[in-house]
mmCIF file of C-alpha atoms and ligand atoms in Angstrom:
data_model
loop_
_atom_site.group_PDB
_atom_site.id
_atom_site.type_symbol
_atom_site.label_atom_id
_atom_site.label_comp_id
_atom_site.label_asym_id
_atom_site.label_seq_id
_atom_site.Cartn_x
_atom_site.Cartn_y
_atom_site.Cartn_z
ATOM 1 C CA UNK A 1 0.000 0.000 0.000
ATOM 2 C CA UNK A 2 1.084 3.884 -0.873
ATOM 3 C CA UNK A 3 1.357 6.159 2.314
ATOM 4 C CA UNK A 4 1.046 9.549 1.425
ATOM 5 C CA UNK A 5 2.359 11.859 4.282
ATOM 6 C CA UNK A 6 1.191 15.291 4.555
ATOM 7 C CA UNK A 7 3.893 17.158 6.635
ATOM 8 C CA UNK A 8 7.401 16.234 7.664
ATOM 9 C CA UNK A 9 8.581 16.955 11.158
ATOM 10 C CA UNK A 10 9.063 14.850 14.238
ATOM 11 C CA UNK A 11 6.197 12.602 14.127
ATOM 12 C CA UNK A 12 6.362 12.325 10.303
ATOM 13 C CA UNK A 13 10.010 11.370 10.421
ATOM 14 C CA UNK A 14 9.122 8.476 12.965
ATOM 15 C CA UNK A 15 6.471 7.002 11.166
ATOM 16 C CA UNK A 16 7.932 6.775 8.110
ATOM 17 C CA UNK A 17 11.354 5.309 9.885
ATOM 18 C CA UNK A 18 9.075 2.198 11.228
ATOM 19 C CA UNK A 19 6.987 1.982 7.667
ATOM 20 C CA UNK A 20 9.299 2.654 5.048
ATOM 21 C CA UNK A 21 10.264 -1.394 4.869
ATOM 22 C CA UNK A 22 6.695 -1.704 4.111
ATOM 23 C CA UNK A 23 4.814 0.370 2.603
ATOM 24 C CA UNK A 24 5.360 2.613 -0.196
ATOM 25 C CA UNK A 25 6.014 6.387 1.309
ATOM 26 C CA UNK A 26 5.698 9.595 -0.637
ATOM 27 C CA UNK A 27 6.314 12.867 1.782
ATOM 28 C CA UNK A 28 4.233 16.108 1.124
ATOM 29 C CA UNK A 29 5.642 19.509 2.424
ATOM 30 C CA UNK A 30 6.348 22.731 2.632
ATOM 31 C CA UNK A 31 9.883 23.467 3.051
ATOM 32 C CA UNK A 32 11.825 22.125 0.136
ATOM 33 C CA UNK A 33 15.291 22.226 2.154
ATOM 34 C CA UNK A 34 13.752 19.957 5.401
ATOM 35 C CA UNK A 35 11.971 17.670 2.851
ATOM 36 C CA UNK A 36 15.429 17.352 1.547
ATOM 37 C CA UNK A 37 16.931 16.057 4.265
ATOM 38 C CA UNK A 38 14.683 13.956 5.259
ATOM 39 C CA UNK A 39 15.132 12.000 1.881
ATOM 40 C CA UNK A 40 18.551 12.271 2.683
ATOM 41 C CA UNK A 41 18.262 10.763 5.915
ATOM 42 C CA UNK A 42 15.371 7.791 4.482
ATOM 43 C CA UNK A 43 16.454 7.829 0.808
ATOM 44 C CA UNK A 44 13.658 4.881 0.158
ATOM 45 C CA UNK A 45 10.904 7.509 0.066
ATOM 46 C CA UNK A 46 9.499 10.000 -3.048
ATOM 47 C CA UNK A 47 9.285 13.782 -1.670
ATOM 48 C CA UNK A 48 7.223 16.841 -3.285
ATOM 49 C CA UNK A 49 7.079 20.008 -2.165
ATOM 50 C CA UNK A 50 2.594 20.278 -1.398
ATOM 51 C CA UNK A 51 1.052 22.405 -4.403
ATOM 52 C CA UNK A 52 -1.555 24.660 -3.777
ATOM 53 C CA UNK A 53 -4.811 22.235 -4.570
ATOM 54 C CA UNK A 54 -2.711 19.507 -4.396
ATOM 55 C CA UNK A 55 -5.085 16.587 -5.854
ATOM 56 C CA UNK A 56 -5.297 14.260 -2.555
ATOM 57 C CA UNK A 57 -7.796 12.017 -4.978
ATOM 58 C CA UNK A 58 -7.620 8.261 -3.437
ATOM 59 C CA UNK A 59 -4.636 8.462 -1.567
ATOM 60 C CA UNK A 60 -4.215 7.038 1.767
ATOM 61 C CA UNK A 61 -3.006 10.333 3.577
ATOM 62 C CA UNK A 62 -1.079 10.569 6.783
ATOM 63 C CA UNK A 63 -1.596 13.965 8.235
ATOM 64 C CA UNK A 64 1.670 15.060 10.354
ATOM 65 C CA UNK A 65 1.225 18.907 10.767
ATOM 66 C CA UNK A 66 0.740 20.701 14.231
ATOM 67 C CA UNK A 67 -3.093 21.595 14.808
ATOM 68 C CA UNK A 68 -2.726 25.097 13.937
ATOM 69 C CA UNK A 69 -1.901 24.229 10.560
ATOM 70 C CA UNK A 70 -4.830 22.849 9.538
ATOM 71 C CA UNK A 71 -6.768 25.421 8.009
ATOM 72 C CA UNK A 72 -3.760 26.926 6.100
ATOM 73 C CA UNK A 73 -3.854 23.200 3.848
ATOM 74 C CA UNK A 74 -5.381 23.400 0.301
ATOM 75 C CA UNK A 75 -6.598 19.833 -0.675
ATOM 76 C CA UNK A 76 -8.620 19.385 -3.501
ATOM 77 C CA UNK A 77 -10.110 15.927 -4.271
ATOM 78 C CA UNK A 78 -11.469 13.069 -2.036
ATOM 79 C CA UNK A 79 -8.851 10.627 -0.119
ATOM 80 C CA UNK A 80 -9.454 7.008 0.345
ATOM 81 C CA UNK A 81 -8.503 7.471 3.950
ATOM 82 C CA UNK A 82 -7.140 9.872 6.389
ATOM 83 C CA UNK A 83 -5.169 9.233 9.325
ATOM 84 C CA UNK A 84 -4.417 12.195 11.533
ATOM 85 C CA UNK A 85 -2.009 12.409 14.302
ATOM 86 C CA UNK A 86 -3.703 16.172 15.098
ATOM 87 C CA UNK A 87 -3.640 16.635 18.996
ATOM 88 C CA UNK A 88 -6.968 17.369 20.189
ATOM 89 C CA UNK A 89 -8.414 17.726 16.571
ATOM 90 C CA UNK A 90 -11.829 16.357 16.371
ATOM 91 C CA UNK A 91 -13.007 14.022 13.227
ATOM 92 C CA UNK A 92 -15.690 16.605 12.913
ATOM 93 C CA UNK A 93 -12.973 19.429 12.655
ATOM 94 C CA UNK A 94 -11.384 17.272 9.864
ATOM 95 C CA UNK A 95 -13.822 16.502 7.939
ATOM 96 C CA UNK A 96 -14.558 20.476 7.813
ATOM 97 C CA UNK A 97 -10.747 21.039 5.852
ATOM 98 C CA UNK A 98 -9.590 17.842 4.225
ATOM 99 C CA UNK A 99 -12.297 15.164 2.416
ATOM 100 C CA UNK A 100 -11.911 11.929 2.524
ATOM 101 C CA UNK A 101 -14.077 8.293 2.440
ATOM 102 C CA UNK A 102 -12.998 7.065 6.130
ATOM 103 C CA UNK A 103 -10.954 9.024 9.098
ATOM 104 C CA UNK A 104 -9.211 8.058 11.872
ATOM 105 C CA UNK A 105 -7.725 10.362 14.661
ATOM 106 C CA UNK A 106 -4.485 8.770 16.674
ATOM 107 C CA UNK A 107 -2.520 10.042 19.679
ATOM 108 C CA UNK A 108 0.928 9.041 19.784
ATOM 109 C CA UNK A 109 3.800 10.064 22.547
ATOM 110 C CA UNK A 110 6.780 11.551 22.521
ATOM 111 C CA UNK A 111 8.385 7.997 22.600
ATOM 112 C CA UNK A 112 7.386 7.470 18.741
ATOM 113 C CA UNK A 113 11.183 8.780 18.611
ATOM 114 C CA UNK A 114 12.341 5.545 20.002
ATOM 115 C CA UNK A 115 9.883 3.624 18.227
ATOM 116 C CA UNK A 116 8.206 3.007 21.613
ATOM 117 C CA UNK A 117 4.930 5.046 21.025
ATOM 118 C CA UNK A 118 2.053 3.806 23.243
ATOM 119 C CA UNK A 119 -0.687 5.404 20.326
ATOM 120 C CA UNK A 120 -4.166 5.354 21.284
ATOM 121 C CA UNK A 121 -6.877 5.270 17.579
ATOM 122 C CA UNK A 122 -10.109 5.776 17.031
ATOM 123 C CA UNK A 123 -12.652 6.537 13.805
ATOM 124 C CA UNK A 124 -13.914 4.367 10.973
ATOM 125 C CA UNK A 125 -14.165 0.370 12.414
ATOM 126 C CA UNK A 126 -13.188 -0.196 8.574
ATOM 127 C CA UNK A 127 -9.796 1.206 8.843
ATOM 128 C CA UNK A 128 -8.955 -0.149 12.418
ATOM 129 C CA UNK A 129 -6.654 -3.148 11.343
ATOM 130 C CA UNK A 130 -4.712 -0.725 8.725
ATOM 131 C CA UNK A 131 -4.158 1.976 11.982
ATOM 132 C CA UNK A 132 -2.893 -0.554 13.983
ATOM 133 C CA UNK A 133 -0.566 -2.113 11.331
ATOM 134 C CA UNK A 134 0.678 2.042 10.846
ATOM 135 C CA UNK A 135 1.247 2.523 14.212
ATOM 136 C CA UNK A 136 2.534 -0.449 15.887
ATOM 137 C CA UNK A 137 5.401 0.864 13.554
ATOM 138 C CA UNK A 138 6.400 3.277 16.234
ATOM 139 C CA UNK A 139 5.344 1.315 19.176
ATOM 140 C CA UNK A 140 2.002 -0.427 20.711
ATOM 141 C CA UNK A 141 -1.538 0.854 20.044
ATOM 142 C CA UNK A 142 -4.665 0.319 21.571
ATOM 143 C CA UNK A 143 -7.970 1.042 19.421
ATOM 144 C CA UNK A 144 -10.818 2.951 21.271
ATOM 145 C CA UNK A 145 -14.367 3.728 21.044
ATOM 146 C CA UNK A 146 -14.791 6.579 20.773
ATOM 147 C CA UNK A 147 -13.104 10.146 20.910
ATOM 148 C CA UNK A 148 -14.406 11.106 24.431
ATOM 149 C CA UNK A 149 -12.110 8.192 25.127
ATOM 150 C CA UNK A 150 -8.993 9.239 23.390
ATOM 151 C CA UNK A 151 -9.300 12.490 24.833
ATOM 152 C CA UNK A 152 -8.571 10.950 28.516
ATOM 153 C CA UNK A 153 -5.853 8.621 26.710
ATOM 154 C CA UNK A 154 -4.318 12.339 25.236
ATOM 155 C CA UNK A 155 -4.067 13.046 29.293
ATOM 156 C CA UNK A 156 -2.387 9.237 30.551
ATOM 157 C CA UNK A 157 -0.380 8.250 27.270
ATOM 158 C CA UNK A 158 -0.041 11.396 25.657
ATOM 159 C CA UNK A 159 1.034 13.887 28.465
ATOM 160 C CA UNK A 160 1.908 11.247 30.329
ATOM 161 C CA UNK A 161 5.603 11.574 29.169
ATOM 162 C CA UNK A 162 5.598 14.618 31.093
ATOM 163 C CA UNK A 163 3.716 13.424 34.717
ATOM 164 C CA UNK A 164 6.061 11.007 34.612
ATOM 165 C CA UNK A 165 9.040 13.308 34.222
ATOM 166 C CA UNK A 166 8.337 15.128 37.214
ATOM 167 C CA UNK A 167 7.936 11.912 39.337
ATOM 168 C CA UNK A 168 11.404 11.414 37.582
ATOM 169 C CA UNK A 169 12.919 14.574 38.412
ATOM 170 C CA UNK A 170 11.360 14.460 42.213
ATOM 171 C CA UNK A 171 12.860 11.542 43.085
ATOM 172 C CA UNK A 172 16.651 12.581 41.730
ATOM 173 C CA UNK A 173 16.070 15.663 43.817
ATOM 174 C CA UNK A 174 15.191 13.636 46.681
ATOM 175 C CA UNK A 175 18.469 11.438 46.191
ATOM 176 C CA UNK A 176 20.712 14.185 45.643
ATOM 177 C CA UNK A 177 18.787 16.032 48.613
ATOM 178 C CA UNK A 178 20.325 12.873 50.825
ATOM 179 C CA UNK A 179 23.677 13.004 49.438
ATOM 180 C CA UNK A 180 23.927 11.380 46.175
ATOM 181 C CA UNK A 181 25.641 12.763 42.911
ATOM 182 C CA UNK A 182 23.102 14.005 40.269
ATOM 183 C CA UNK A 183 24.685 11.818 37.744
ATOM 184 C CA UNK A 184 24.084 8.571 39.951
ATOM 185 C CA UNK A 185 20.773 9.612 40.525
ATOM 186 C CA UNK A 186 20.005 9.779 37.126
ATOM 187 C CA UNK A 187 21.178 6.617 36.215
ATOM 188 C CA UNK A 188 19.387 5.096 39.211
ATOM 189 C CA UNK A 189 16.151 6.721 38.018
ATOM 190 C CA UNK A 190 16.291 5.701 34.182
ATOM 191 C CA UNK A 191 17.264 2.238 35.405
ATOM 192 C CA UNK A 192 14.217 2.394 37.491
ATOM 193 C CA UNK A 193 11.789 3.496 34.426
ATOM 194 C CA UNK A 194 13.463 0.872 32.195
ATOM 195 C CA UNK A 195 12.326 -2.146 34.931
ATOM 196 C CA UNK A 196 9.393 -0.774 36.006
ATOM 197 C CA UNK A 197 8.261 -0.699 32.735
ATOM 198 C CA UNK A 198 8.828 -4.570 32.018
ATOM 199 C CA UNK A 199 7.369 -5.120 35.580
ATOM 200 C CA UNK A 200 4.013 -2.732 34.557
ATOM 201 C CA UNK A 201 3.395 -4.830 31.056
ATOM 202 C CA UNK A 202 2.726 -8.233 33.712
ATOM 203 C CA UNK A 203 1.244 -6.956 36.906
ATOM 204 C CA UNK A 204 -0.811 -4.114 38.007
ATOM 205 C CA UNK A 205 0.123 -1.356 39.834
ATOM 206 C CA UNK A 206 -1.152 -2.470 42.878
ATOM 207 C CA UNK A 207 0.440 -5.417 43.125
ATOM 208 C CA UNK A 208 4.023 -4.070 42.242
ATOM 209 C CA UNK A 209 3.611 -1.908 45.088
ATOM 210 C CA UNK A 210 2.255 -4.634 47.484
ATOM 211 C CA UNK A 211 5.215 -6.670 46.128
ATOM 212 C CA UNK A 212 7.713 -4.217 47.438
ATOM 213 C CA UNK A 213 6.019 -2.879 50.601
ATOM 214 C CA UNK A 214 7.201 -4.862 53.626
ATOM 215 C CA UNK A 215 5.642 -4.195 56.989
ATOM 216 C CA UNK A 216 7.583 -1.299 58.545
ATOM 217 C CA UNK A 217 10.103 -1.153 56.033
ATOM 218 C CA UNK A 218 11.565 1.660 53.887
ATOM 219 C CA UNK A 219 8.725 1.353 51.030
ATOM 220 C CA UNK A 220 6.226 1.769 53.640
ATOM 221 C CA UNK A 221 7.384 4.870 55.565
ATOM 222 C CA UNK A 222 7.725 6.701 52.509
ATOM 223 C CA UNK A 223 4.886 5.439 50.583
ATOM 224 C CA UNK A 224 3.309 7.350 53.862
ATOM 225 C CA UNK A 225 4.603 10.296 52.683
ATOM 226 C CA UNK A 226 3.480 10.298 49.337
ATOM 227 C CA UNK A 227 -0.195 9.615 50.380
ATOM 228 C CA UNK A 228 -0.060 12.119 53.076
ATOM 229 C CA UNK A 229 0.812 14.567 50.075
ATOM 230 C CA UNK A 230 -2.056 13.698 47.645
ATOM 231 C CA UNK A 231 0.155 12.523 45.529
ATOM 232 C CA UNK A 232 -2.310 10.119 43.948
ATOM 233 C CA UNK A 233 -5.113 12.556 44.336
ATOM 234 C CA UNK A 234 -2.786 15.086 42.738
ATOM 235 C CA UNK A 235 -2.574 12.837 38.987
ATOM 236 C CA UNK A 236 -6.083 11.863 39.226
ATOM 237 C CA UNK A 237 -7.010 15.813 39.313
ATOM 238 C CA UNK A 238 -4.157 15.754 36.327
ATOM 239 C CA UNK A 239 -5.827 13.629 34.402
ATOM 240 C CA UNK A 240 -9.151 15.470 34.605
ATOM 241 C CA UNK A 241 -8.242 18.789 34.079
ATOM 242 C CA UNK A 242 -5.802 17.436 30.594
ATOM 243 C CA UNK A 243 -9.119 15.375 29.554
ATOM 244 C CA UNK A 244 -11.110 18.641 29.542
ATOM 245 C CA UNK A 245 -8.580 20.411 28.369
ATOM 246 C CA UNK A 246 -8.698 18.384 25.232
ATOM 247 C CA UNK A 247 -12.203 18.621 25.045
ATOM 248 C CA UNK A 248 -12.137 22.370 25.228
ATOM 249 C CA UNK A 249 -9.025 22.874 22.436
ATOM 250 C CA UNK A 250 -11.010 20.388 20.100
ATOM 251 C CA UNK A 251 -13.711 23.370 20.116
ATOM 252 C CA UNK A 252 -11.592 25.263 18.713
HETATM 253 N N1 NAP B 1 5.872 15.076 18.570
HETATM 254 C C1 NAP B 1 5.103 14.394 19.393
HETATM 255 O O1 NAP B 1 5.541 13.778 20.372
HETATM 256 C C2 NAP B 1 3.614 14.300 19.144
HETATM 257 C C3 NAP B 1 2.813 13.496 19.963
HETATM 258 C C4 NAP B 1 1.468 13.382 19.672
HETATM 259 C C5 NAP B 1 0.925 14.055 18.600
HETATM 260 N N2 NAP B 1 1.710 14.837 17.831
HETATM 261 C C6 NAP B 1 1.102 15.551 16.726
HETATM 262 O O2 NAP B 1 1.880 15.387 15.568
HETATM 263 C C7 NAP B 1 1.697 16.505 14.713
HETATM 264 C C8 NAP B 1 3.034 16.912 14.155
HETATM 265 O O3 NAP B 1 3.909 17.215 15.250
HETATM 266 P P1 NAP B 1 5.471 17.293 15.026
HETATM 267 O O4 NAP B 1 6.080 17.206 16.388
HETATM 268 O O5 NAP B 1 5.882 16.328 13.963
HETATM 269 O O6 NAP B 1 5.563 18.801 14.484
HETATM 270 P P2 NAP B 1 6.701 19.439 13.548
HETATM 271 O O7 NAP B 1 8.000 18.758 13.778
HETATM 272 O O8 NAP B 1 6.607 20.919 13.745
HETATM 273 O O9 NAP B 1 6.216 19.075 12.076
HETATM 274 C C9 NAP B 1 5.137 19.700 11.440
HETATM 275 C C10 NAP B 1 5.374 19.571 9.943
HETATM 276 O O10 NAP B 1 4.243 20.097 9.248
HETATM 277 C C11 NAP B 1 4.733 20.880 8.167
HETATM 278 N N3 NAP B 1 3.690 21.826 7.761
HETATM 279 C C12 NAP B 1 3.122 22.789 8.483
HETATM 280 N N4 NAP B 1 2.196 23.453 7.761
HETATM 281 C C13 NAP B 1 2.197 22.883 6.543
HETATM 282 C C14 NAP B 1 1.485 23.107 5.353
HETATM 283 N N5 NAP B 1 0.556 24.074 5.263
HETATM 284 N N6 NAP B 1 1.736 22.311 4.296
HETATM 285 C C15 NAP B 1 2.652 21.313 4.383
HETATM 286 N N7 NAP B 1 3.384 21.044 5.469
HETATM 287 C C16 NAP B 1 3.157 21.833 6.539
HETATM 288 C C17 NAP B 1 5.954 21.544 8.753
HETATM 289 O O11 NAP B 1 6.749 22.087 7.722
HETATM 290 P P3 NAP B 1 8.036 23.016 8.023
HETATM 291 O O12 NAP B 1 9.222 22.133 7.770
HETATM 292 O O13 NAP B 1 7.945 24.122 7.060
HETATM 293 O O14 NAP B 1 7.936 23.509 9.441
HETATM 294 C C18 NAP B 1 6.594 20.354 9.451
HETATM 295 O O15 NAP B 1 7.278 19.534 8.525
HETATM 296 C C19 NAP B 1 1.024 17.596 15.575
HETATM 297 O O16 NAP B 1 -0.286 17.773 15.132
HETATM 298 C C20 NAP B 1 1.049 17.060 16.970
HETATM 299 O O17 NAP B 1 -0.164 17.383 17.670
HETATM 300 C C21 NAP B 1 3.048 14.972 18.073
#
């Protein structure tokens, strides 16, 4: 199948990195010099600077441009299918600038630059298995319902990056607080991520932290802490307020 991408930054550049083995890849932009180098940098791909009414007409389009871009595209024709990567932009919204016979909206993470995405999808049932084959290019990917429901995933897998850097950053600060070098606590901490993770893809939460918590012991006193904080309270009221957030920028 041809993959036309609309749009060449970050996210584009990822994507096509985990497809370009498989799919045919042409690259649509607007910057001759940065469309360029990406060819340089993936020569297996075709690149064309977008024309003005670029004819869009049964491709399978790939739509890598920030949000605020979106109304400055001119698309003429009607795609065979559309799959944006658009923060927070509804279907609705899409349908409005670019036509096309099926949609689907997707919410990758910043880890789509290790190929370790966890994308959430949602849109046309009819395109779900095609999504999923795209985006487990840059990671895992779990298909939702509906776009209420990607819009809480935006605030867990999407900002998430960034909660979790701050639990990151707290902790270094609290082990160069008791005395450690900042260079050993970072290495502690992405050591800690990196086996966590494996630990969090066989076991829930809970019982990671019941594995580790022994009566009295160090887990448990500061565990304490970290309760007596709100800590928890603190990333449900995160999630909330990033899950309206989305709601309210896909108004726009
Ligand atoms: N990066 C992430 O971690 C992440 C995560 C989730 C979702 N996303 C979504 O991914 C999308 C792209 O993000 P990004 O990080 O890849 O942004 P980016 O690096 O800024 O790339 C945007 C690309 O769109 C091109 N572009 C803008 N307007 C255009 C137009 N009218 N015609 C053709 N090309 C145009 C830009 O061209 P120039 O070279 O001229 O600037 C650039 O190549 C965003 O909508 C974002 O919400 C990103």
């Amino acid at each position: 199948m041809k993959l036309t991408f609309i749009g060449n930054g970050n996210m584009a550049k990822a994507l096509i990195q985990g497809l370009v083995s498989e799919y045919e890849i042409e690259v649509l932009g607007r910057n001759k010099a940065t469309l360029e180098q990406l060819k340089s940098d993936i020569p297996n791909i075709t690149i064309s600077v977008l024309n003005i009414n670029e004819d869009i007409s049964n491709k399978n389009i790939i739509l890598c441009v920030k949000p605020y871009s979106l109304p400055s595209l001119s698309l003429n024709g009607k795609a065979n299918s559309l799959y944006s990567v658009l923060a927070g932009t509804t279907i609705e919204t899409l349908k409005k600038s670019i036509d096309s016979k099926y949609y689907v909206r997707t919410m990758p993470n910043l880890a789509a630059s290790n190929m370790k995405s966890m994308t959430t999808i949602t849109g046309d049932e009819s395109l779900k298995q095609n999504a999923i084959d795209i985006f487990n290019s840059i990671g895992t990917t779990l298909w939702l319902k509906s776009e209420k429901e990607i819009d809480i995933a935006t605030g867990l897998a999407g900002s998430g990056p960034a909660f979790l850097a701050l639990i990151a950053e707290g902790l270094e600060d609290g082990a160069v607080n008791a005395g450690l070098t900042r260079n050993d606590a970072r290495t502690l901490s992405a050591g800690l991520f990196d086996g966590f993770a494996s630990l969090l893809k066989n076991d829930k939460a809970s019982n990671i932290k019941d594995g580790v918590m022994s009566p009295g012991g160090t887990t448990a006193a500061g565990y304490s802490i970290l309760e007596k904080h709100n800590v928890r309270y603190a990333m449900i009221e995160a999630i909330e307020v990033a899950y309206q957030k989305a709601i309210l920028l896909g108004k726009k």
